[in-house]
mmCIF file of C-alpha atoms in Angstrom:
data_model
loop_
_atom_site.group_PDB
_atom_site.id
_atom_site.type_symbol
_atom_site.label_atom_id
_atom_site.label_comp_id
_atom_site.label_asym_id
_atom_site.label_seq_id
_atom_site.Cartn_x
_atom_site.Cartn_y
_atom_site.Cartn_z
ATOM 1 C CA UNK A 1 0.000 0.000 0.000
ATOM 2 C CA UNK A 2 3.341 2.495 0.485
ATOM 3 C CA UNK A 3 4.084 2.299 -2.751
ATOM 4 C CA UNK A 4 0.943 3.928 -4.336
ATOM 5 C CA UNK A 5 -1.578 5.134 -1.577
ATOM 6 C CA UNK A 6 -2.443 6.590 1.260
ATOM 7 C CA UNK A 7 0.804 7.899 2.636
ATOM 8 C CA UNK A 8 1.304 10.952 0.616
ATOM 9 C CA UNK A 9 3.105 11.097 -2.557
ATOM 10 C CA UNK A 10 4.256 8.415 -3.495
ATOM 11 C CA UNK A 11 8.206 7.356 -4.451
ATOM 12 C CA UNK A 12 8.464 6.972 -8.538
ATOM 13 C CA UNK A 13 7.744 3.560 -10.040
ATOM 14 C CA UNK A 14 11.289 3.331 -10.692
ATOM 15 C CA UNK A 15 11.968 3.317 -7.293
ATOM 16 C CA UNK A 16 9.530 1.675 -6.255
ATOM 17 C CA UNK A 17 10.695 -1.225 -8.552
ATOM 18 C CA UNK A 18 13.842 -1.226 -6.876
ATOM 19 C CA UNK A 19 12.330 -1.540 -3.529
ATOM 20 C CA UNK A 20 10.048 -5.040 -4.467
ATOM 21 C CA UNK A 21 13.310 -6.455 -6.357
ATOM 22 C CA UNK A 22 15.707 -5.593 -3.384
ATOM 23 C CA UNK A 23 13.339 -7.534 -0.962
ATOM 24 C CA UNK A 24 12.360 -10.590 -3.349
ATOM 25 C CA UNK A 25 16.605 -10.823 -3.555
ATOM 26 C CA UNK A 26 16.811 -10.276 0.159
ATOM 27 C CA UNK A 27 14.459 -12.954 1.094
ATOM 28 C CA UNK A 28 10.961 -11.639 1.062
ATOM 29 C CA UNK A 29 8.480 -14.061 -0.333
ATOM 30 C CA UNK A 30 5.290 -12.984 0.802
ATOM 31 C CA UNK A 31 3.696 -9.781 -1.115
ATOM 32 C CA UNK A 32 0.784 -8.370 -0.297
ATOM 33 C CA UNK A 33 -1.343 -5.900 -2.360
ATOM 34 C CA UNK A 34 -5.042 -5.156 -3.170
ATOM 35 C CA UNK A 35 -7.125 -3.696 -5.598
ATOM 36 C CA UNK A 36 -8.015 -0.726 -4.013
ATOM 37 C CA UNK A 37 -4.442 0.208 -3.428
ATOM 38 C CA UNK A 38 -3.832 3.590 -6.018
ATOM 39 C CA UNK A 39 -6.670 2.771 -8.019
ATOM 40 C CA UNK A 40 -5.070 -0.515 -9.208
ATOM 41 C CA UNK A 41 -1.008 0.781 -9.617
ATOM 42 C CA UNK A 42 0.007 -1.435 -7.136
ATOM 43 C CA UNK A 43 -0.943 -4.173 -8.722
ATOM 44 C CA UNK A 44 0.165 -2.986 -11.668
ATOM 45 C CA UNK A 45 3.783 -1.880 -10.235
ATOM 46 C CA UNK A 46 3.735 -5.668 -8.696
ATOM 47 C CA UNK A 47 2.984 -7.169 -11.712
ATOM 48 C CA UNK A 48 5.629 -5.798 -14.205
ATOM 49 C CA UNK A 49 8.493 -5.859 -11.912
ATOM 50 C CA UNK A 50 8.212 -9.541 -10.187
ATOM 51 C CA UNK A 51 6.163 -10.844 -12.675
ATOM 52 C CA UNK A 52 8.985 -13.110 -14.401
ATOM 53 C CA UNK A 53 9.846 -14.024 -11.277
ATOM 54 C CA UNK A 54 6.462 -15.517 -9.903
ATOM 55 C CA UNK A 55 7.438 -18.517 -8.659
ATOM 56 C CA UNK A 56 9.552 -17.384 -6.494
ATOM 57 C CA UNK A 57 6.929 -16.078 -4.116
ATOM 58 C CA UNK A 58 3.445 -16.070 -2.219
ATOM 59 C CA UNK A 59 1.087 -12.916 -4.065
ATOM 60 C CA UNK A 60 -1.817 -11.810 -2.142
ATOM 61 C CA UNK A 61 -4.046 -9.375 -3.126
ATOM 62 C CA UNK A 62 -7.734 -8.381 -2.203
ATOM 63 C CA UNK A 63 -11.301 -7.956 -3.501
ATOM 64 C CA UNK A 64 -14.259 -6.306 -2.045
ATOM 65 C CA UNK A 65 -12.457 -2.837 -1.736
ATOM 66 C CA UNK A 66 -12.710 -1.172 -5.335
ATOM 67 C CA UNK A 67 -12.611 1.771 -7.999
ATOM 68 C CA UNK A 68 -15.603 2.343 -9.878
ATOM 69 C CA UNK A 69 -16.402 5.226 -11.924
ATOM 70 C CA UNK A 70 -13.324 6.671 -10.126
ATOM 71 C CA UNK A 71 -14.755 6.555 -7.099
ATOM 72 C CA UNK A 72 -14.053 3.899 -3.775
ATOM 73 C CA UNK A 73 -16.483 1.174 -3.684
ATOM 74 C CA UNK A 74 -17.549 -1.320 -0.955
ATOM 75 C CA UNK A 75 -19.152 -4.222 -3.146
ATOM 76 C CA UNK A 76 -18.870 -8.136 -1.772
ATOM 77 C CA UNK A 77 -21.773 -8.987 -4.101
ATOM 78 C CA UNK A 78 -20.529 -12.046 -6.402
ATOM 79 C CA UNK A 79 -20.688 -10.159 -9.562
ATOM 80 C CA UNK A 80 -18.474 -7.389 -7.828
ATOM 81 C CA UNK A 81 -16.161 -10.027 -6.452
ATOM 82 C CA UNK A 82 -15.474 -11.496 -9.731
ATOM 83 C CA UNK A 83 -15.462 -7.945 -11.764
ATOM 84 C CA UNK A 84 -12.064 -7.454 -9.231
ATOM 85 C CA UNK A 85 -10.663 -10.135 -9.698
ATOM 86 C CA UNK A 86 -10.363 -10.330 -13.215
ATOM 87 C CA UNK A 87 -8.828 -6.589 -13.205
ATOM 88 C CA UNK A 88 -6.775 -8.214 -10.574
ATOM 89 C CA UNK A 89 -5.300 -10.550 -12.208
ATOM 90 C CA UNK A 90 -4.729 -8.249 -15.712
ATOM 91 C CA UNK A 91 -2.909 -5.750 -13.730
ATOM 92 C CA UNK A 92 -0.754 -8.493 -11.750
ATOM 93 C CA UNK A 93 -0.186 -10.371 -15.354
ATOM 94 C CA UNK A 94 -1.027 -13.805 -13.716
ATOM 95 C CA UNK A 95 -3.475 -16.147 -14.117
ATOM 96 C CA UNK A 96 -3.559 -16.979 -10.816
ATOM 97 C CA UNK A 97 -3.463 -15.422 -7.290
ATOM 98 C CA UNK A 98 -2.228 -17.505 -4.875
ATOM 99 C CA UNK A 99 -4.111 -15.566 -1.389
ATOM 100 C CA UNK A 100 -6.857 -13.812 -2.547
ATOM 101 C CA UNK A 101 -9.041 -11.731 0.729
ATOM 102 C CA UNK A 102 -12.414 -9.615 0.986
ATOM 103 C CA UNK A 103 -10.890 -6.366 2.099
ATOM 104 C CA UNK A 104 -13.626 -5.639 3.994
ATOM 105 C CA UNK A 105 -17.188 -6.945 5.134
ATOM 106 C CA UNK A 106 -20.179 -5.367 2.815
ATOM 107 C CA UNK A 107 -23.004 -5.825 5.280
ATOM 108 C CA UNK A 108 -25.441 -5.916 3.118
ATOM 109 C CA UNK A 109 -24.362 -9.487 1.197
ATOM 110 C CA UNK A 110 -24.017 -12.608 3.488
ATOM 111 C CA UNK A 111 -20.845 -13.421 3.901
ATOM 112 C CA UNK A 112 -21.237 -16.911 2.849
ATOM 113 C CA UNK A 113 -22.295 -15.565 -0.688
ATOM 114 C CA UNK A 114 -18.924 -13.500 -1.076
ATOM 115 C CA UNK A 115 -17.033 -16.336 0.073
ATOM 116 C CA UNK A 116 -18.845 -18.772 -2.300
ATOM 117 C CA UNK A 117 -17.577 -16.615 -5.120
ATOM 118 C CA UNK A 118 -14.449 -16.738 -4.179
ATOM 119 C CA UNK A 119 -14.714 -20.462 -3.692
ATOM 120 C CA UNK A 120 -15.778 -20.802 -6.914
ATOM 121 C CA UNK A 121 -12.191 -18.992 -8.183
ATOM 122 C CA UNK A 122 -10.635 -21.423 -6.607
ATOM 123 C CA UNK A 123 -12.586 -24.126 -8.166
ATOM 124 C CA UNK A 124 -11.646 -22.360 -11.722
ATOM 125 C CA UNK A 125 -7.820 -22.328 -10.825
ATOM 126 C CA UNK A 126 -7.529 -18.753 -10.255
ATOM 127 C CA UNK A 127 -6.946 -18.464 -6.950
ATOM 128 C CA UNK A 128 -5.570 -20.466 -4.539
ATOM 129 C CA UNK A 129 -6.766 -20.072 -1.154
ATOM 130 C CA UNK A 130 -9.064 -17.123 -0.065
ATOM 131 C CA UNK A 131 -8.536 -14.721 2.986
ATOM 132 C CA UNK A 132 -10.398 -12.211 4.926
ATOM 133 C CA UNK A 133 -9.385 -8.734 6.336
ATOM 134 C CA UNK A 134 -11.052 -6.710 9.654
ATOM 135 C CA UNK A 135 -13.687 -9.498 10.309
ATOM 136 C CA UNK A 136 -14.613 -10.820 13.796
ATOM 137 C CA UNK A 137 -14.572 -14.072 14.998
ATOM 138 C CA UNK A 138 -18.168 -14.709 14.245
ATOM 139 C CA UNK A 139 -17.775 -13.783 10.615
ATOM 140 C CA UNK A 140 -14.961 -15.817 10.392
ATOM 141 C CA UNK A 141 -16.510 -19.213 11.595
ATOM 142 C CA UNK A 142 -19.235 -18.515 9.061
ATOM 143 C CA UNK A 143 -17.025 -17.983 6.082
ATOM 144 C CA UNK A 144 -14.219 -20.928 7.286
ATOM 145 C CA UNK A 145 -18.272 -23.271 7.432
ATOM 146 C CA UNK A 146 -18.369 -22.391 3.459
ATOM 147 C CA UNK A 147 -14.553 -23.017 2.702
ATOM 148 C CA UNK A 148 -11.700 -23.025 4.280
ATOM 149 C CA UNK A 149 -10.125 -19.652 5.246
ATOM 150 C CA UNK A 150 -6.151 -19.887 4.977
ATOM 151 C CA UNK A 151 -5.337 -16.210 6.230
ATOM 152 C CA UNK A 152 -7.105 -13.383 8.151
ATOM 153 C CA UNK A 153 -5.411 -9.833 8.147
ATOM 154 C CA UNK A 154 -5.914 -7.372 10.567
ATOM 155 C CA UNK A 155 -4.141 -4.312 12.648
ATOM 156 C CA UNK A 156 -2.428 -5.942 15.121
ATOM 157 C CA UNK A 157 0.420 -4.436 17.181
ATOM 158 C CA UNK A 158 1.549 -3.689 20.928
ATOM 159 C CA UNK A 159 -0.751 -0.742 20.578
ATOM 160 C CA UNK A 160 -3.696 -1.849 18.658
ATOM 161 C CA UNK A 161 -5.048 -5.190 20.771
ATOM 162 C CA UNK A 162 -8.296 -5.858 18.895
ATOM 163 C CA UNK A 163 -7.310 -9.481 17.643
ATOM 164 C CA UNK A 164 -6.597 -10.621 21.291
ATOM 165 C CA UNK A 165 -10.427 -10.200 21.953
ATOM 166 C CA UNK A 166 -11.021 -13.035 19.857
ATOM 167 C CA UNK A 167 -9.268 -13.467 16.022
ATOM 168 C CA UNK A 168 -6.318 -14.373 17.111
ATOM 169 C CA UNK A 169 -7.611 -17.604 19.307
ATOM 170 C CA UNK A 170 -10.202 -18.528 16.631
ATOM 171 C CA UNK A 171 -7.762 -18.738 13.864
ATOM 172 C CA UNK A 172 -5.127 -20.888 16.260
ATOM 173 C CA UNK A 173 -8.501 -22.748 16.722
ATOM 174 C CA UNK A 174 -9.256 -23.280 13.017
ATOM 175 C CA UNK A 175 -5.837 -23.413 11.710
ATOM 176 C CA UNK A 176 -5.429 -20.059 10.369
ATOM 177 C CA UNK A 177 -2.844 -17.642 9.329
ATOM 178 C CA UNK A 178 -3.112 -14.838 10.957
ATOM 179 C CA UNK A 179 -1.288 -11.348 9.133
ATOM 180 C CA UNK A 180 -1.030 -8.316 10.308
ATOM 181 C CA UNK A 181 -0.479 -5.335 9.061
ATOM 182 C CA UNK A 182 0.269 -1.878 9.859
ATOM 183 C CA UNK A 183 3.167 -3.804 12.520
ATOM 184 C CA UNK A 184 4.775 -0.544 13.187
ATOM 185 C CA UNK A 185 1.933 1.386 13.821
ATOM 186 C CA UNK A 186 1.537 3.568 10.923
ATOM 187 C CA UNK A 187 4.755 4.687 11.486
ATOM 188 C CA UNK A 188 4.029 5.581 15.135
ATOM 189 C CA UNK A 189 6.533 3.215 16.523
ATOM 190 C CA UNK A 190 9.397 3.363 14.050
ATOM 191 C CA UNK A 191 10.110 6.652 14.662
ATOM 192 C CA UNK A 192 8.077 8.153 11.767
ATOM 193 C CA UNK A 193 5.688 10.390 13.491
ATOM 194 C CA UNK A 194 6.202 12.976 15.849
ATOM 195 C CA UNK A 195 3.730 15.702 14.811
ATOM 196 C CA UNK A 196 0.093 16.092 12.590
ATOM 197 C CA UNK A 197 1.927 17.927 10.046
ATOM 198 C CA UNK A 198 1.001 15.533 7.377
ATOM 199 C CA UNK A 199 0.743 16.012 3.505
ATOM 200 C CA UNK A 200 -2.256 16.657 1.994
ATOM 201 C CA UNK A 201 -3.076 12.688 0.838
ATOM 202 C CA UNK A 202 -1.805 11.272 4.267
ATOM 203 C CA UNK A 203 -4.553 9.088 5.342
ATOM 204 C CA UNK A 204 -3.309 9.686 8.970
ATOM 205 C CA UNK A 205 -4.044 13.391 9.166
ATOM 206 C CA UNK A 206 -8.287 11.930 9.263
ATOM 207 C CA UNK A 207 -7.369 9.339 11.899
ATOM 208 C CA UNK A 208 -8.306 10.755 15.394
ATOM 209 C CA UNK A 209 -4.863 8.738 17.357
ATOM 210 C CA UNK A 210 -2.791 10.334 15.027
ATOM 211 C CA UNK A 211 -3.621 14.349 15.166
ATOM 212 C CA UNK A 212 -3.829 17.042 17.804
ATOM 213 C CA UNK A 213 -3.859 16.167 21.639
ATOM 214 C CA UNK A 214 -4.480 12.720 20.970
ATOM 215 C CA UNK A 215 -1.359 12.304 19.674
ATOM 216 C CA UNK A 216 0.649 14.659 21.861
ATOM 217 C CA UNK A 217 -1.038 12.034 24.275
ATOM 218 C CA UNK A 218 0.233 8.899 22.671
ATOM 219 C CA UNK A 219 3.930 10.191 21.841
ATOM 220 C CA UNK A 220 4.632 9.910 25.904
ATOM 221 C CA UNK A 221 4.012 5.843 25.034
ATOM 222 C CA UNK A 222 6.227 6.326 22.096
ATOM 223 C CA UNK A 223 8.859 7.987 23.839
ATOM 224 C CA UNK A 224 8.758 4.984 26.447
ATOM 225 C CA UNK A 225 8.973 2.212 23.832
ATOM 226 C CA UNK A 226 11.722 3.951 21.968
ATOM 227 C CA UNK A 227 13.823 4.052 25.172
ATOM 228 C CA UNK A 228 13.208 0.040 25.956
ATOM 229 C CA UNK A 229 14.650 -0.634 22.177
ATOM 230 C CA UNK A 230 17.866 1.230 22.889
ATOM 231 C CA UNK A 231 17.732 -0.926 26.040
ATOM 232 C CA UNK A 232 17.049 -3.902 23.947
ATOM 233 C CA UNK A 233 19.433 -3.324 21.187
ATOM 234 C CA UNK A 234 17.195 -2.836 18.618
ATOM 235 C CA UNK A 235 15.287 -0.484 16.728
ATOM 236 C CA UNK A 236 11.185 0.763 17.656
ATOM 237 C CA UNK A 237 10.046 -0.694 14.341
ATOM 238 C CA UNK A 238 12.224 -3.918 15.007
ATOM 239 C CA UNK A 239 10.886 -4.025 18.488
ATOM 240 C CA UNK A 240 7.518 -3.888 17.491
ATOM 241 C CA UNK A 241 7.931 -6.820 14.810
ATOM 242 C CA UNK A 242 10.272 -9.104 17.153
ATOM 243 C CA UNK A 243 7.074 -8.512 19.489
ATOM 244 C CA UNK A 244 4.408 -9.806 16.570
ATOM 245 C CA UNK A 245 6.786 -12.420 16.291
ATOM 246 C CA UNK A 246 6.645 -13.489 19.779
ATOM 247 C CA UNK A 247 2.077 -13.517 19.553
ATOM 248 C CA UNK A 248 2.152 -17.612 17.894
ATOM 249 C CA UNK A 249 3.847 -18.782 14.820
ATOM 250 C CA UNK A 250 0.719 -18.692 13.116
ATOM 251 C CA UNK A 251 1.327 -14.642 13.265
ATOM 252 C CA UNK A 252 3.004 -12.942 10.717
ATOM 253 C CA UNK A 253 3.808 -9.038 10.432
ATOM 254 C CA UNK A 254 3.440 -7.199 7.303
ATOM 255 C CA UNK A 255 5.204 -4.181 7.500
ATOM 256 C CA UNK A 256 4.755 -1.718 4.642
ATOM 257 C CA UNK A 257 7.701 1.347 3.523
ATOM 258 C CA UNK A 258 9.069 2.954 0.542
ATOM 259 C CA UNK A 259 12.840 2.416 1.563
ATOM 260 C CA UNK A 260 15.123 -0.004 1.295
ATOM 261 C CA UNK A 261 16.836 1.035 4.105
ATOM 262 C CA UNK A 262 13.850 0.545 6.282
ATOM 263 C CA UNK A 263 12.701 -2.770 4.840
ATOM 264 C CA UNK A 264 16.914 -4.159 5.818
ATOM 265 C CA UNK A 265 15.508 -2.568 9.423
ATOM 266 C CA UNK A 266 12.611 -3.809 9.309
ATOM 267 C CA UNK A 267 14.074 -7.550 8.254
ATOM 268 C CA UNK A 268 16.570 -7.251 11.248
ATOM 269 C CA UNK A 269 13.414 -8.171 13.735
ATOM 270 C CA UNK A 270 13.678 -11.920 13.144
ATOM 271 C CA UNK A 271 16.652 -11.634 15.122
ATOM 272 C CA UNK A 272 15.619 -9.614 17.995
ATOM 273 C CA UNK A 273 14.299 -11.658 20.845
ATOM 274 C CA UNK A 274 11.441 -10.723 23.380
ATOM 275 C CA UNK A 275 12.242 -12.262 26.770
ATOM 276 C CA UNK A 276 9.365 -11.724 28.890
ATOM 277 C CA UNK A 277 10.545 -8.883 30.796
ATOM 278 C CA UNK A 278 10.592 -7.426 27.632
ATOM 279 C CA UNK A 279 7.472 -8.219 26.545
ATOM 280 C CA UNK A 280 5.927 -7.125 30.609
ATOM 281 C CA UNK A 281 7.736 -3.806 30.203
ATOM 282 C CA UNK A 282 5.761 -2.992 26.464
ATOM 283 C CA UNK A 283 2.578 -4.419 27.858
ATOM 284 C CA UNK A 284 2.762 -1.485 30.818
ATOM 285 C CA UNK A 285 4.056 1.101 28.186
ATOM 286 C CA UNK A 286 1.016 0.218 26.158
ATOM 287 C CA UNK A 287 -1.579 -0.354 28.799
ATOM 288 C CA UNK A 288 -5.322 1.142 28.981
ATOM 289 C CA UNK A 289 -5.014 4.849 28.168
ATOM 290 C CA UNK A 290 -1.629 4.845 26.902
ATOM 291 C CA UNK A 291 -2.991 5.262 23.372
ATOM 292 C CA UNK A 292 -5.586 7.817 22.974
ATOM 293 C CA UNK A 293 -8.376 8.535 19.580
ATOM 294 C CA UNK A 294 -10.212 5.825 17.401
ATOM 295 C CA UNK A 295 -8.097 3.317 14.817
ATOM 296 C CA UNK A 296 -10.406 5.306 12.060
ATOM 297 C CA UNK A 297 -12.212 8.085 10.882
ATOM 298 C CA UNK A 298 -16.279 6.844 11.165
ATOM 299 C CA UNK A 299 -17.114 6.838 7.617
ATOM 300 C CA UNK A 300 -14.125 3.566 7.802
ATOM 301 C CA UNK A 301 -14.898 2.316 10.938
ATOM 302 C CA UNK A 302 -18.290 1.603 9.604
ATOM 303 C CA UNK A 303 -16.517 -0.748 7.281
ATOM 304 C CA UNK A 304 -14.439 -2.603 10.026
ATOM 305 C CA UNK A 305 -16.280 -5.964 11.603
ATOM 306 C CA UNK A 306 -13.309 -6.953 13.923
ATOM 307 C CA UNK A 307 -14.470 -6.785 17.889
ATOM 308 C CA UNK A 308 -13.982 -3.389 19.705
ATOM 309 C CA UNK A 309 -13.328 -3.494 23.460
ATOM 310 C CA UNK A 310 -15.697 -1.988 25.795
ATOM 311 C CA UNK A 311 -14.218 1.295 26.379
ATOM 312 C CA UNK A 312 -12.199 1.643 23.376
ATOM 313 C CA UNK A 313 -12.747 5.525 21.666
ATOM 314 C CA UNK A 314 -14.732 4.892 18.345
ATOM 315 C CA UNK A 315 -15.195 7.953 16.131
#
């Protein structure tokens, strides 16, 4: 999502070329895009640069989540679902996706109908297993009755608990992958925020943790964690992955950036172990109040199906 959207302007195609072959040679093998991501460039910028090279990793992309008429669109109608897809797989130059998700829940089509659609790509070879993103535990169970669900993504880091409520045990439960993205925080614990003064396409200037007092609130937590990493050895953003890490082996961190510098960071977490002191001390940096202002903005919260605690600040 870096690469084309939501983040402010985004780095040149050339570079962003460089940054998906640099990670593919470094080791990467899991690459995860969507539809929606800069009304289809990502999966276009995916496509031409690792394309002759597609056996060489796991592609993931996502349906649901759309452009039409130039405009976003929440469809999980069947039609919709397979509309995407084929644009999905144009723009990625493959004839087959090997972890395709609903990007979101569309509340007003049973889930078992989007998920029979994407059933039926699998039956047709052009997709290989299907995943769901920001669904609860309840939705889940009902999808995994019509097929099997091999991954669920969702925000999941040492300040964003919402899978421990109950996504995290039900895919242990049902033998699901669980991915999570956004591992860093938006940025917020690698050292990439410290003010609102965002561009002018930076989804994080309309998301309520991430502007004004609530975030002159949160940075005293961010301040905290970044001293335990120097303790640790590390850096924030490794910190925060070694600590994803640490959740089950069935979890698996996502991070998203636009340098190579960052990703080599970012790749230095596998080596970074959480004893658990460690992992006591982050818990109390990060516990009840710590973080401050809803995950999202309400027009996208109304999109989100994952549990909420009781107290937790919705917009």
């Amino acid at each position: 999502m870096n690469l084309n959207h939501a983040y402010g302007k985004p780095p040149s195609r050339e570079d962003g070329a460089a940054l998906l072959t640099h990670a593919l040679d470094t080791g990467v093998t899991f690459f995860d895009t969507a539809a929606l991501y800069g009304m289809g460039e990502s999966e276009r910028l995916v496509g031409a640069t690792l394309g002759h090279r597609r056996g060489e990793f796991t592609l993931a992309s996502k349906c649901v989540l759309d452009i039409r008429d130039g405009k976003r669109s929440l469809d999980g109608s069947p039609a919709a679902i397979a509309t995407t897809l084929e644009g999905s797989l144009k723009r990625l130059g493959t004839e087959h996706i090997d972890l395709y998700y609903l990007h979101r829940l569309d509340r007003d089509v049973p889930i078992e109908e989007s998920v029979g659609a994407l059933a039926r790509a699998v039956e047709a070879g052009k997709i290989g297993a299907i995943g769901l993103s920001e669904m609860s535990a309840a939705t889940i169970r009902r999808a995994h009755a019509v097929h099997p669900i091999a991954a669920v993504q969702s925000e999941y880091s040492c300040v964003v608990r919402n899978p421990e409520i109950a996504v995290l045990d039900t895919c242990r439960e049902l033998g699901i992958g669980f991915v999570a993205f956004s591992p860093v925080a938006r940025g917020l614990l690698a050292g990439a925020v410290r003010s609102d003064d965002y561009g002018a396409t930076d989804l994080r200037a309309s998301m309520p943790r991430f502007t004004g007092e609530n975030l002159r609130h949160n940075l005293i937590a961010v301040t905290a964690f970044d001293a335990l990493a120097r303790e640790v050895g590390c850096t924030p953003a490794q910190l925060s992955m070694a600590w994803l890490l640490s959740r089950g082996d069935h979890v698996v961190p996502i991070p998203g950036t636009r340098s190579i510098a960052h990703l080599d960071e970012d790749l230095g977490a596998a080596s970074v172990a959480i004893t658990p002191e460690v992992a006591a001390r982050i818990d109390a940096i990060c516990a009840k109040d710590a973080i401050r202002g809803a995950r999202y903005p309400a027009a996208m919260q109304a999109q989100i199906d994952t549990e909420t605690f009781a107290d937790e600040e919705l917009a």
